[in-house]
Short mmCIF file of C-alpha atoms in Angstrom, two decimals:
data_model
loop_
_atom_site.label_atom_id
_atom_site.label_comp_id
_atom_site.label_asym_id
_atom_site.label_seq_id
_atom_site.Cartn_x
_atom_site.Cartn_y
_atom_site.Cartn_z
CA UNK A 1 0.68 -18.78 8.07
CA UNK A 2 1.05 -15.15 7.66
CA UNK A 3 -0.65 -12.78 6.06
CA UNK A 4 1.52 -11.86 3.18
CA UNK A 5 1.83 -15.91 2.85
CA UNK A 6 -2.27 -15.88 2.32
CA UNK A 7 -2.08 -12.63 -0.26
CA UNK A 8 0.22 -14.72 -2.20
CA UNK A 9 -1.73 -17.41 -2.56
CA UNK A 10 -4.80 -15.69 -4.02
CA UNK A 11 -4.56 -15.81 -7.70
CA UNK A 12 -3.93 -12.56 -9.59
CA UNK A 13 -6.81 -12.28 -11.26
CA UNK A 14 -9.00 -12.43 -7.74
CA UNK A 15 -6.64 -9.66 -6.20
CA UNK A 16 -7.46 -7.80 -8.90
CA UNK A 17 -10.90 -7.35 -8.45
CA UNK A 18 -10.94 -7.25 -5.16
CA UNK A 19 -8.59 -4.18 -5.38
CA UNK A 20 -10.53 -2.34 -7.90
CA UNK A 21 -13.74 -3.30 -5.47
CA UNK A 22 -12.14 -1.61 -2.72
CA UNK A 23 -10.82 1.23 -4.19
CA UNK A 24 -14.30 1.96 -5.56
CA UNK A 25 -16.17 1.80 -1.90
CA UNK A 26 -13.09 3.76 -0.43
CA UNK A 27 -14.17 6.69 -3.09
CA UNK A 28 -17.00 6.43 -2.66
CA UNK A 29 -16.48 6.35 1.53
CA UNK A 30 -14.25 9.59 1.28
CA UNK A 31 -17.48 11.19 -0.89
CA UNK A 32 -20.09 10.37 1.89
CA UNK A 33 -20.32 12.17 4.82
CA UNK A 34 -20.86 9.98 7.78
CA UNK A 35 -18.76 7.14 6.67
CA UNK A 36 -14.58 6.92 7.53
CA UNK A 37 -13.96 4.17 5.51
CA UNK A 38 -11.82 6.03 2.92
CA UNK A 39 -9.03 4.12 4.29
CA UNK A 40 -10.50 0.95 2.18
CA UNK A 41 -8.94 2.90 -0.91
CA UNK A 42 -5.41 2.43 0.20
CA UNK A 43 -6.12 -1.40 0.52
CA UNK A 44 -7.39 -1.75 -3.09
CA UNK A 45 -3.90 -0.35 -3.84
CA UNK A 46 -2.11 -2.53 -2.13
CA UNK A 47 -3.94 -5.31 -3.72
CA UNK A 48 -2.90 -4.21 -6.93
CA UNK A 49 0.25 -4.09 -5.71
CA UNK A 50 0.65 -0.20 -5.86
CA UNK A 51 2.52 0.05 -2.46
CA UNK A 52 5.29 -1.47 -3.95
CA UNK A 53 6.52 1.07 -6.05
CA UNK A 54 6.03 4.00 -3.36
CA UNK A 55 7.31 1.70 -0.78
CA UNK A 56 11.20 1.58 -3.20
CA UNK A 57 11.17 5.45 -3.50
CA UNK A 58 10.32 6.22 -0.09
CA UNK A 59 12.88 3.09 0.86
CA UNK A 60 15.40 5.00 -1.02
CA UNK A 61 14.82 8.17 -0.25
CA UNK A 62 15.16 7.62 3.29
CA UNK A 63 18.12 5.57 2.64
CA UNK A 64 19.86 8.48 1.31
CA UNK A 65 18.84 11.07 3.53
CA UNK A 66 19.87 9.07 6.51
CA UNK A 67 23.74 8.84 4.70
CA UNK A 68 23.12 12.47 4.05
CA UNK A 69 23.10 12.99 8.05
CA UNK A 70 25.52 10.80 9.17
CA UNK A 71 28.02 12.25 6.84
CA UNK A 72 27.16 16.42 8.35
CA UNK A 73 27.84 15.29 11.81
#
């Protein structure tokens, strides 16, 4: 079972928390000095399901700028 299989099993209210959870300790990781977890803040996102609506703009922008280039040459 993959992972995205597993995410989609957790129920909505668990991801959630757990995003807001790791959002708060990757803050408060970027704030400290001597620990690189700030990464962990990206992950809450993506439990909340953030990285979807980057992930269609930057889809579609590269989209079009690849049609942009083929069409110069």
């Amino acid at each position: 079972m993959s992972i995205l299989q597993r995410m989609r099993e957790i129920p909505p209210s668990l991801k959630k928390i757990l995003g807001v959870v790791f959002i708060v300790i990757g803050l408060l990781a970027l704030v400290t000095p001597l620990t690189p977890g700030s990464w962990i803040a990206l992950l809450g996102l993506e439990f909340l399901g953030i990285r979807f609506l980057f992930l269609d703009k930057i889809s579609s922008w590269w989209k079009s700028r690849k049609e942009i280039k083929t069409d110069s040459k």
